mmCIF file of C-alpha atoms in Angstrom:
data_model
loop_
_atom_site.group_PDB
_atom_site.id
_atom_site.type_symbol
_atom_site.label_atom_id
_atom_site.label_comp_id
_atom_site.label_asym_id
_atom_site.label_seq_id
_atom_site.Cartn_x
_atom_site.Cartn_y
_atom_site.Cartn_z
ATOM 1 C CA MET A 1 128.803 69.824 114.366
ATOM 2 C CA ALA A 2 125.102 69.347 113.612
ATOM 3 C CA GLU A 3 122.601 71.509 115.483
ATOM 4 C CA LYS A 4 120.259 69.950 118.018
ATOM 5 C CA ASP A 5 116.893 71.093 119.335
ATOM 6 C CA TYR A 6 117.538 71.005 123.077
ATOM 7 C CA ILE A 7 114.079 72.404 123.884
ATOM 8 C CA ALA A 8 112.528 69.378 122.187
ATOM 9 C CA MET A 9 114.268 67.150 124.727
ATOM 10 C CA TRP A 10 111.835 68.276 127.423
ATOM 11 C CA TYR A 11 108.846 67.184 125.349
ATOM 12 C CA HIS A 12 110.450 63.808 124.738
ATOM 13 C CA ALA A 13 111.292 63.467 128.450
ATOM 14 C CA ARG A 14 107.667 63.643 129.550
ATOM 15 C CA LYS A 15 106.187 61.312 126.931
ATOM 16 C CA PRO A 16 106.906 58.154 128.988
ATOM 17 C CA TYR A 17 104.509 59.598 131.594
ATOM 18 C CA GLY A 18 101.703 59.831 129.037
ATOM 19 C CA ILE A 19 102.048 63.607 128.673
ATOM 20 C CA THR A 20 101.645 64.770 125.096
ATOM 21 C CA ASP A 21 103.137 67.787 123.340
ATOM 22 C CA THR A 22 100.297 68.158 120.852
ATOM 23 C CA ILE A 23 99.699 71.610 119.376
ATOM 24 C CA TYR A 24 96.165 71.984 118.033
ATOM 25 C CA TRP A 25 95.686 74.162 114.974
ATOM 26 C CA GLY A 26 92.962 74.660 112.426
ATOM 27 C CA TRP A 27 90.817 76.935 110.310
ATOM 28 C CA TYR A 28 88.050 78.505 112.350
ATOM 29 C CA ASP A 29 84.813 79.446 110.570
ATOM 30 C CA PRO A 30 83.049 82.225 112.540
ATOM 31 C CA GLU A 31 79.836 81.738 110.571
ATOM 32 C CA THR A 32 79.394 78.164 111.779
ATOM 33 C CA ASN A 33 81.533 78.446 114.943
ATOM 34 C CA SER A 34 83.382 75.322 113.859
ATOM 35 C CA THR A 35 87.038 74.395 113.421
ATOM 36 C CA ASP A 36 88.691 71.731 111.327
ATOM 37 C CA TRP A 37 91.218 70.740 113.983
ATOM 38 C CA LYS A 38 94.599 69.294 113.056
ATOM 39 C CA THR A 39 97.753 68.817 115.111
ATOM 40 C CA TRP A 40 101.517 68.879 115.132
ATOM 41 C CA GLN A 41 103.984 67.977 117.875
ATOM 42 C CA HIS A 42 105.815 70.737 119.743
ATOM 43 C CA ALA A 43 108.975 68.607 119.701
ATOM 44 C CA ASP A 44 108.928 68.928 115.912
ATOM 45 C CA THR A 45 108.595 72.708 115.747
ATOM 46 C CA ASP A 46 107.314 75.782 117.560
ATOM 47 C CA GLY A 47 104.342 77.985 116.694
ATOM 48 C CA MET A 48 106.085 80.378 114.319
ATOM 49 C CA ALA A 49 107.616 77.676 112.149
ATOM 50 C CA GLY A 50 104.412 75.653 112.424
ATOM 51 C CA PHE A 51 102.357 78.481 110.923
ATOM 52 C CA ALA A 52 104.950 78.891 108.171
ATOM 53 C CA ASN A 53 104.646 75.193 107.337
ATOM 54 C CA ILE A 54 100.886 75.630 106.997
ATOM 55 C CA LEU A 55 100.884 78.867 105.013
ATOM 56 C CA ARG A 56 103.765 78.475 102.563
ATOM 57 C CA PRO A 57 102.021 75.813 100.451
ATOM 58 C CA MET A 58 99.134 78.317 100.153
ATOM 59 C CA GLY A 59 101.399 80.976 98.644
ATOM 60 C CA TYR A 60 102.373 82.945 101.751
ATOM 61 C CA PRO A 61 106.168 83.591 101.836
ATOM 62 C CA CYS A 62 106.474 83.662 105.658
ATOM 63 C CA TYR A 63 110.105 84.668 105.276
ATOM 64 C CA PRO A 64 111.825 85.894 107.217
ATOM 65 C CA LEU A 65 109.989 84.800 110.340
ATOM 66 C CA PRO A 66 109.689 87.426 113.102
ATOM 67 C CA VAL A 67 112.861 87.827 115.142
ATOM 68 C CA TYR A 68 113.634 89.079 118.634
ATOM 69 C CA ASN A 69 114.933 92.621 119.090
ATOM 70 C CA GLU A 70 118.325 91.423 120.362
ATOM 71 C CA THR A 71 120.956 89.853 118.150
ATOM 72 C CA SER A 72 122.623 87.469 120.578
ATOM 73 C CA VAL A 73 122.091 85.537 123.787
ATOM 74 C CA PRO A 74 123.657 87.364 126.767
ATOM 75 C CA GLY A 75 126.092 85.591 129.070
ATOM 76 C CA TRP A 76 125.331 84.561 132.625
ATOM 77 C CA ARG A 77 127.256 87.533 134.025
ATOM 78 C CA GLU A 78 125.045 89.989 132.143
ATOM 79 C CA ILE A 79 121.907 88.067 133.100
ATOM 80 C CA CYS A 80 122.822 88.020 136.797
ATOM 81 C CA LYS A 81 123.604 91.743 136.696
ATOM 82 C CA ALA A 82 120.210 92.487 135.127
ATOM 83 C CA LYS A 83 118.423 90.308 137.679
ATOM 84 C CA LYS A 84 120.034 92.261 140.524
ATOM 85 C CA GLU A 85 119.267 95.613 138.899
ATOM 86 C CA PHE A 86 115.640 94.770 138.092
ATOM 87 C CA PRO A 87 114.375 92.511 140.913
ATOM 88 C CA THR A 88 110.874 91.028 140.906
ATOM 89 C CA GLU A 89 108.597 89.695 143.599
ATOM 90 C CA GLU A 90 108.466 85.914 143.571
ATOM 91 C CA GLY A 91 106.189 83.357 145.211
ATOM 92 C CA ARG A 92 105.479 79.673 145.564
ATOM 93 C CA LYS A 93 104.841 77.713 142.396
ATOM 94 C CA VAL A 94 101.475 76.387 143.500
ATOM 95 C CA VAL A 95 97.867 76.905 142.437
ATOM 96 C CA ARG A 96 94.993 76.448 144.864
ATOM 97 C CA TRP A 97 92.325 75.043 142.537
ATOM 98 C CA LYS A 98 88.864 74.765 144.069
ATOM 99 C CA LYS A 99 88.508 71.326 142.562
ATOM 100 C CA THR A 100 90.601 68.908 140.546
ATOM 101 C CA TYR A 101 89.607 65.771 138.675
ATOM 102 C CA GLU A 102 91.194 62.415 138.019
ATOM 103 C CA ASN A 103 91.379 61.953 134.274
ATOM 104 C CA THR A 104 94.054 60.153 132.288
ATOM 105 C CA GLN A 105 92.705 61.331 128.922
ATOM 106 C CA HIS A 106 94.951 64.357 128.443
ATOM 107 C CA ASP A 107 93.313 65.422 125.174
ATOM 108 C CA ALA A 108 89.725 64.625 126.142
ATOM 109 C CA LEU A 109 88.695 68.285 125.841
ATOM 110 C CA THR A 110 89.027 70.339 122.655
ATOM 111 C CA PRO A 111 89.833 74.066 122.360
ATOM 112 C CA GLU A 112 87.144 76.733 122.252
ATOM 113 C CA ILE A 113 87.413 79.946 120.248
ATOM 114 C CA SER A 114 86.121 83.501 120.621
ATOM 115 C CA CYS A 115 86.575 86.014 117.835
ATOM 116 C CA PHE A 116 86.426 89.733 117.173
ATOM 117 C CA SER A 117 85.703 91.726 114.047
ATOM 118 C CA GLU A 118 88.347 93.898 112.443
ATOM 119 C CA GLU A 119 86.644 96.979 113.921
ATOM 120 C CA GLU A 120 86.526 95.456 117.417
ATOM 121 C CA THR A 121 90.170 94.419 117.145
ATOM 122 C CA ALA A 122 91.180 97.956 116.154
ATOM 123 C CA LYS A 123 89.265 99.384 119.115
ATOM 124 C CA LEU A 124 90.945 96.962 121.524
ATOM 125 C CA ASN A 125 94.367 97.913 120.168
ATOM 126 C CA GLN A 126 93.473 101.595 120.500
ATOM 127 C CA TRP A 127 92.354 101.046 124.115
ATOM 128 C CA CYS A 128 95.725 99.464 124.850
ATOM 129 C CA LYS A 129 97.550 102.369 123.223
ATOM 130 C CA GLU A 130 95.604 104.912 125.241
ATOM 131 C CA HIS A 131 96.174 103.023 128.505
ATOM 132 C CA LYS A 132 99.848 102.310 127.727
ATOM 133 C CA VAL A 133 99.607 98.534 127.949
ATOM 134 C CA SER A 134 100.265 95.825 125.387
ATOM 135 C CA PRO A 135 97.289 93.873 123.986
ATOM 136 C CA GLY A 136 98.699 90.779 125.713
ATOM 137 C CA SER A 137 98.615 92.495 129.118
ATOM 138 C CA LEU A 138 94.961 93.430 128.657
ATOM 139 C CA ILE A 139 93.822 90.148 127.145
ATOM 140 C CA TYR A 140 95.526 87.832 129.622
ATOM 141 C CA ALA A 141 94.811 89.915 132.714
ATOM 142 C CA GLU A 142 91.116 89.588 131.899
ATOM 143 C CA LEU A 143 91.364 85.831 131.358
ATOM 144 C CA SER A 144 93.368 85.346 134.554
ATOM 145 C CA ASN A 145 90.815 87.208 136.652
ATOM 146 C CA ILE A 146 87.904 85.290 135.137
ATOM 147 C CA VAL A 147 89.539 81.915 135.796
ATOM 148 C CA ALA A 148 90.562 82.945 139.312
ATOM 149 C CA ALA A 149 87.062 84.067 140.267
ATOM 150 C CA ARG A 150 85.567 80.817 139.064
ATOM 151 C CA MET A 151 88.197 78.176 139.825
ATOM 152 C CA ILE A 152 90.728 79.430 142.403
ATOM 153 C CA GLU A 153 90.461 79.165 146.189
ATOM 154 C CA GLY A 154 91.570 82.209 148.194
ATOM 155 C CA ASP A 155 93.607 85.181 147.049
ATOM 156 C CA ASP A 156 97.132 83.745 146.931
ATOM 157 C CA PRO A 157 99.165 84.746 143.850
ATOM 158 C CA PHE A 158 99.985 82.244 141.108
ATOM 159 C CA TYR A 159 102.190 82.053 138.030
ATOM 160 C CA TRP A 160 101.442 82.172 134.317
ATOM 161 C CA PHE A 161 104.092 81.287 131.742
ATOM 162 C CA TYR A 162 104.469 83.962 129.063
ATOM 163 C CA PRO A 163 106.387 82.689 125.998
ATOM 164 C CA VAL A 164 108.845 84.917 124.130
ATOM 165 C CA ASN A 165 110.021 84.408 120.551
ATOM 166 C CA VAL A 166 113.849 84.541 120.595
ATOM 167 C CA ARG A 167 114.527 83.829 116.914
ATOM 168 C CA GLY A 168 117.383 85.780 115.430
ATOM 169 C CA ALA A 169 119.258 86.013 118.727
ATOM 170 C CA THR A 170 119.885 82.308 119.296
ATOM 171 C CA GLY A 171 122.118 81.760 116.284
ATOM 172 C CA ILE A 172 120.133 78.623 115.436
ATOM 173 C CA GLN A 173 119.985 78.107 111.676
ATOM 174 C CA THR A 174 117.472 75.249 111.536
ATOM 175 C CA GLU A 175 114.140 77.015 111.201
ATOM 176 C CA SER A 176 112.071 74.141 112.549
ATOM 177 C CA PHE A 177 113.909 74.004 115.883
ATOM 178 C CA ASN A 178 112.090 75.408 118.909
ATOM 179 C CA GLN A 179 113.222 78.990 119.506
ATOM 180 C CA VAL A 180 110.856 80.106 122.243
ATOM 181 C CA SER A 181 111.767 81.051 125.778
ATOM 182 C CA GLY A 182 109.684 83.060 128.245
ATOM 183 C CA PHE A 183 109.217 84.120 131.834
ATOM 184 C CA TYR A 184 106.809 83.432 134.671
ATOM 185 C CA MET A 185 104.339 86.173 135.627
ATOM 186 C CA LEU A 186 103.351 86.198 139.309
ATOM 187 C CA THR A 187 99.785 87.508 139.347
ATOM 188 C CA LYS A 188 97.009 87.970 141.850
ATOM 189 C CA PRO A 189 93.379 86.955 141.254
ATOM 190 C CA THR A 190 92.529 90.603 140.528
ATOM 191 C CA SER A 191 95.713 91.895 138.843
ATOM 192 C CA SER A 192 95.018 94.731 136.394
ATOM 193 C CA PRO A 193 96.392 95.038 132.834
ATOM 194 C CA GLN A 194 98.633 97.824 134.117
ATOM 195 C CA GLU A 195 100.068 95.508 136.780
ATOM 196 C CA TRP A 196 100.695 92.842 134.138
ATOM 197 C CA GLN A 197 102.417 95.412 131.935
ATOM 198 C CA SER A 198 104.612 96.759 134.723
ATOM 199 C CA GLN A 199 105.740 93.305 135.766
ATOM 200 C CA MET A 200 106.294 92.222 132.181
ATOM 201 C CA ARG A 201 108.638 95.160 131.581
ATOM 202 C CA GLN A 202 110.548 94.424 134.767
ATOM 203 C CA ARG A 203 111.031 90.766 133.864
ATOM 204 C CA PHE A 204 112.189 91.685 130.364
ATOM 205 C CA LYS A 205 114.696 94.144 131.789
ATOM 206 C CA GLY A 206 115.819 91.505 134.266
ATOM 207 C CA LYS A 207 116.482 89.177 131.306
ATOM 208 C CA GLN A 208 114.520 86.382 132.935
ATOM 209 C CA HIS A 209 113.607 84.969 129.531
ATOM 210 C CA TRP A 210 117.316 84.568 128.770
ATOM 211 C CA ALA A 211 117.974 82.830 132.069
ATOM 212 C CA ASN A 212 115.134 80.419 131.277
ATOM 213 C CA TRP A 213 116.474 79.904 127.750
ATOM 214 C CA LYS A 214 119.857 78.869 129.065
ATOM 215 C CA LEU A 215 118.318 76.553 131.650
ATOM 216 C CA ALA A 216 116.019 75.020 129.035
ATOM 217 C CA ASN A 217 119.067 74.239 126.893
ATOM 218 C CA ILE A 218 120.800 72.344 129.686
ATOM 219 C CA GLY A 219 120.488 69.183 127.600
ATOM 220 C CA LYS A 220 123.500 70.461 125.665
ATOM 221 C CA TRP A 221 125.614 69.461 128.676
ATOM 222 C CA ALA A 222 123.382 67.085 130.628
ATOM 223 C CA GLY A 223 122.209 65.035 127.658
ATOM 224 C CA MET A 224 118.869 63.273 127.424
ATOM 225 C CA THR A 225 119.562 61.264 130.578
ATOM 226 C CA GLY A 226 120.104 64.454 132.570
ATOM 227 C CA VAL A 227 116.995 66.123 131.163
ATOM 228 C CA LYS A 228 114.890 63.104 132.093
ATOM 229 C CA LEU A 229 116.295 63.153 135.626
ATOM 230 C CA ILE A 230 115.664 66.881 136.084
ATOM 231 C CA TYR A 231 112.124 66.524 134.753
ATOM 232 C CA ARG A 232 111.388 63.639 137.113
ATOM 233 C CA MET A 233 112.703 65.607 140.094
ATOM 234 C CA THR A 234 110.827 68.855 139.377
ATOM 235 C CA SER A 235 107.545 67.916 137.668
ATOM 236 C CA GLY A 236 105.799 67.043 140.917
ATOM 237 C CA LYS A 237 106.844 70.232 142.693
ATOM 238 C CA GLN A 238 106.048 73.109 140.321
ATOM 239 C CA PHE A 239 102.532 74.099 139.296
ATOM 240 C CA TYR A 240 101.237 77.013 137.245
ATOM 241 C CA MET A 241 97.961 78.389 135.924
ATOM 242 C CA GLY A 242 99.148 77.680 132.405
ATOM 243 C CA SER A 243 100.596 79.476 129.402
ATOM 244 C CA CYS A 244 99.435 82.575 127.551
ATOM 245 C CA SER A 245 100.882 82.844 124.046
ATOM 246 C CA ASN A 246 100.738 85.693 121.561
ATOM 247 C CA MET A 247 101.137 84.347 118.026
ATOM 248 C CA GLY A 248 101.141 87.841 116.531
ATOM 249 C CA SER A 249 99.654 89.108 113.261
ATOM 250 C CA TRP A 250 99.306 86.885 110.213
ATOM 251 C CA PRO A 251 99.896 86.849 107.350
ATOM 252 C CA LEU A 252 103.208 88.526 108.092
ATOM 253 C CA PRO A 253 103.047 92.204 107.094
ATOM 254 C CA GLY A 254 105.176 93.637 104.323
ATOM 255 C CA GLN A 255 105.322 90.435 102.308
ATOM 256 C CA ASP A 256 103.849 89.450 98.953
ATOM 257 C CA ASN A 257 100.844 87.695 100.446
ATOM 258 C CA PRO A 258 97.869 86.457 98.416
ATOM 259 C CA PRO A 259 94.407 88.026 98.880
ATOM 260 C CA LYS A 260 92.355 86.867 101.838
ATOM 261 C CA PRO A 261 90.908 83.541 100.647
ATOM 262 C CA ASP A 262 87.705 83.416 102.735
ATOM 263 C CA ASN A 263 86.279 84.311 106.139
ATOM 264 C CA ARG A 264 88.030 81.518 108.006
ATOM 265 C CA ARG A 265 90.830 82.301 110.475
ATOM 266 C CA LEU A 266 94.014 80.432 111.275
ATOM 267 C CA VAL A 267 94.187 79.492 114.965
ATOM 268 C CA ALA A 268 96.393 77.380 117.221
ATOM 269 C CA VAL A 269 96.905 76.628 120.900
ATOM 270 C CA ALA A 270 99.808 75.236 122.908
ATOM 271 C CA PRO A 271 99.780 71.845 124.665
ATOM 272 C CA GLY A 272 98.536 71.701 128.229
ATOM 273 C CA THR A 273 99.471 69.442 131.138
ATOM 274 C CA ALA A 274 98.259 68.984 134.693
ATOM 275 C CA ASN A 275 101.110 71.314 135.731
ATOM 276 C CA TYR A 276 100.132 73.908 133.086
ATOM 277 C CA PRO A 277 96.411 73.166 132.723
ATOM 278 C CA ILE A 278 95.264 76.308 130.875
ATOM 279 C CA SER A 279 96.537 76.992 127.363
ATOM 280 C CA ALA A 280 95.470 80.327 125.891
ATOM 281 C CA THR A 281 96.576 81.829 122.588
ATOM 282 C CA THR A 282 95.872 85.044 120.691
ATOM 283 C CA THR A 283 96.231 85.358 116.928
ATOM 284 C CA GLU A 284 95.389 88.162 114.510
ATOM 285 C CA TRP A 285 94.418 86.951 111.057
ATOM 286 C CA TYR A 286 94.045 89.774 108.530
ATOM 287 C CA GLY A 287 93.500 92.215 111.393
ATOM 288 C CA GLN A 288 90.884 90.110 113.196
ATOM 289 C CA LEU A 289 91.642 88.882 116.714
ATOM 290 C CA THR A 290 90.867 85.336 117.809
ATOM 291 C CA LEU A 291 91.227 83.890 121.306
ATOM 292 C CA THR A 292 91.819 80.142 121.614
ATOM 293 C CA LEU A 293 91.348 78.453 124.978
ATOM 294 C CA LYS A 294 92.184 74.874 125.942
ATOM 295 C CA MET A 295 91.853 73.400 129.455
ATOM 296 C CA HIS A 296 93.231 70.193 130.881
ATOM 297 C CA PRO A 297 90.812 67.641 132.417
ATOM 298 C CA HIS A 298 92.819 67.865 135.662
ATOM 299 C CA ILE A 299 90.975 71.112 136.467
ATOM 300 C CA CYS A 300 88.102 71.153 133.977
ATOM 301 C CA PRO A 301 85.150 68.749 134.213
ATOM 302 C CA ASP A 302 83.598 69.266 130.768
ATOM 303 C CA GLN A 303 83.611 71.090 127.448
ATOM 304 C CA GLN A 304 80.858 73.468 128.551
ATOM 305 C CA THR A 305 83.119 74.979 131.209
ATOM 306 C CA ILE A 306 85.676 75.941 128.566
ATOM 307 C CA ARG A 307 82.952 77.470 126.393
ATOM 308 C CA GLU A 308 81.597 79.524 129.283
ATOM 309 C CA ILE A 309 85.013 80.883 130.193
ATOM 310 C CA ALA A 310 85.799 81.656 126.544
ATOM 311 C CA ASP A 311 82.531 83.607 126.262
ATOM 312 C CA ALA A 312 83.178 85.474 129.523
ATOM 313 C CA TRP A 313 86.680 86.303 128.283
ATOM 314 C CA ARG A 314 85.322 87.866 125.091
ATOM 315 C CA ASP A 315 82.566 89.743 126.951
ATOM 316 C CA ALA A 316 85.074 91.238 129.411
ATOM 317 C CA LEU A 317 87.181 92.575 126.567
ATOM 318 C CA LEU A 318 84.193 93.980 124.684
ATOM 319 C CA LYS A 319 83.178 95.923 127.797
ATOM 320 C CA LYS A 320 86.491 97.776 127.563
ATOM 321 C CA ILE A 321 85.555 99.304 124.193
ATOM 322 C CA GLN A 322 81.853 99.964 124.714
#
């Protein structure tokens, strides 16, 4: 029986509502602060396979792609046991934005990029090692607090979606198929990197990413009609800050990669919707960190706002290593 990409069904289900699944990617030139933006559709492939498609024609093997540290998907009994053993605080899936805007042009705003030198990147990684947090916990805690201070009303907690690469455990052989799950981080407007790290560990132990993977693959039984129905019933009830993705280090270490071609850096950022209006992505290219930020017009009035938040994000991280 031929494999199917059941995750892609969700992207197809929302297209009739004018919601795109466009992933922006490009080569960022730090000398000119410019990017030659291109796109692919998330329904066609996820970030890992997308980068491989870009880099292989340039001589980068990109094989094997990074895999998850488990070799199979656990059953529901194991997932439920883990959830009971490692409980997490949960809240309402709402975000109290100070202001929202009516805008039907979903891709009216382009991503903004902030970058770090190889030395700055090494110092940030060392800071994380010394403070026993992952780079993602530091980087996204800072972004979350900056956005909250500027755009959120009150001090109610809100959710971020944190994607997890589950390749190698799914058993899926078709490389291009989406193999990303994740979990939802409940954070406060002033949550610290240590709080992000603690919660992240708890949600991993509770196997929440595997529960979400199974639910996301419900199209295997419900079919496209069922996925469309579920999407229609839930899309107006669940709202999040957005997604924060870690694309990892490229080119992939330990492979026969060509020399660094120039000073440009490969970057990408996930699609955003009114329900997930902030898309943030980190990528290391030859040991140099880049932060890519995209905001949906539902919460963002103009390009300048994205640029200001991207600059504040970089400044907050630099303060950690000064």
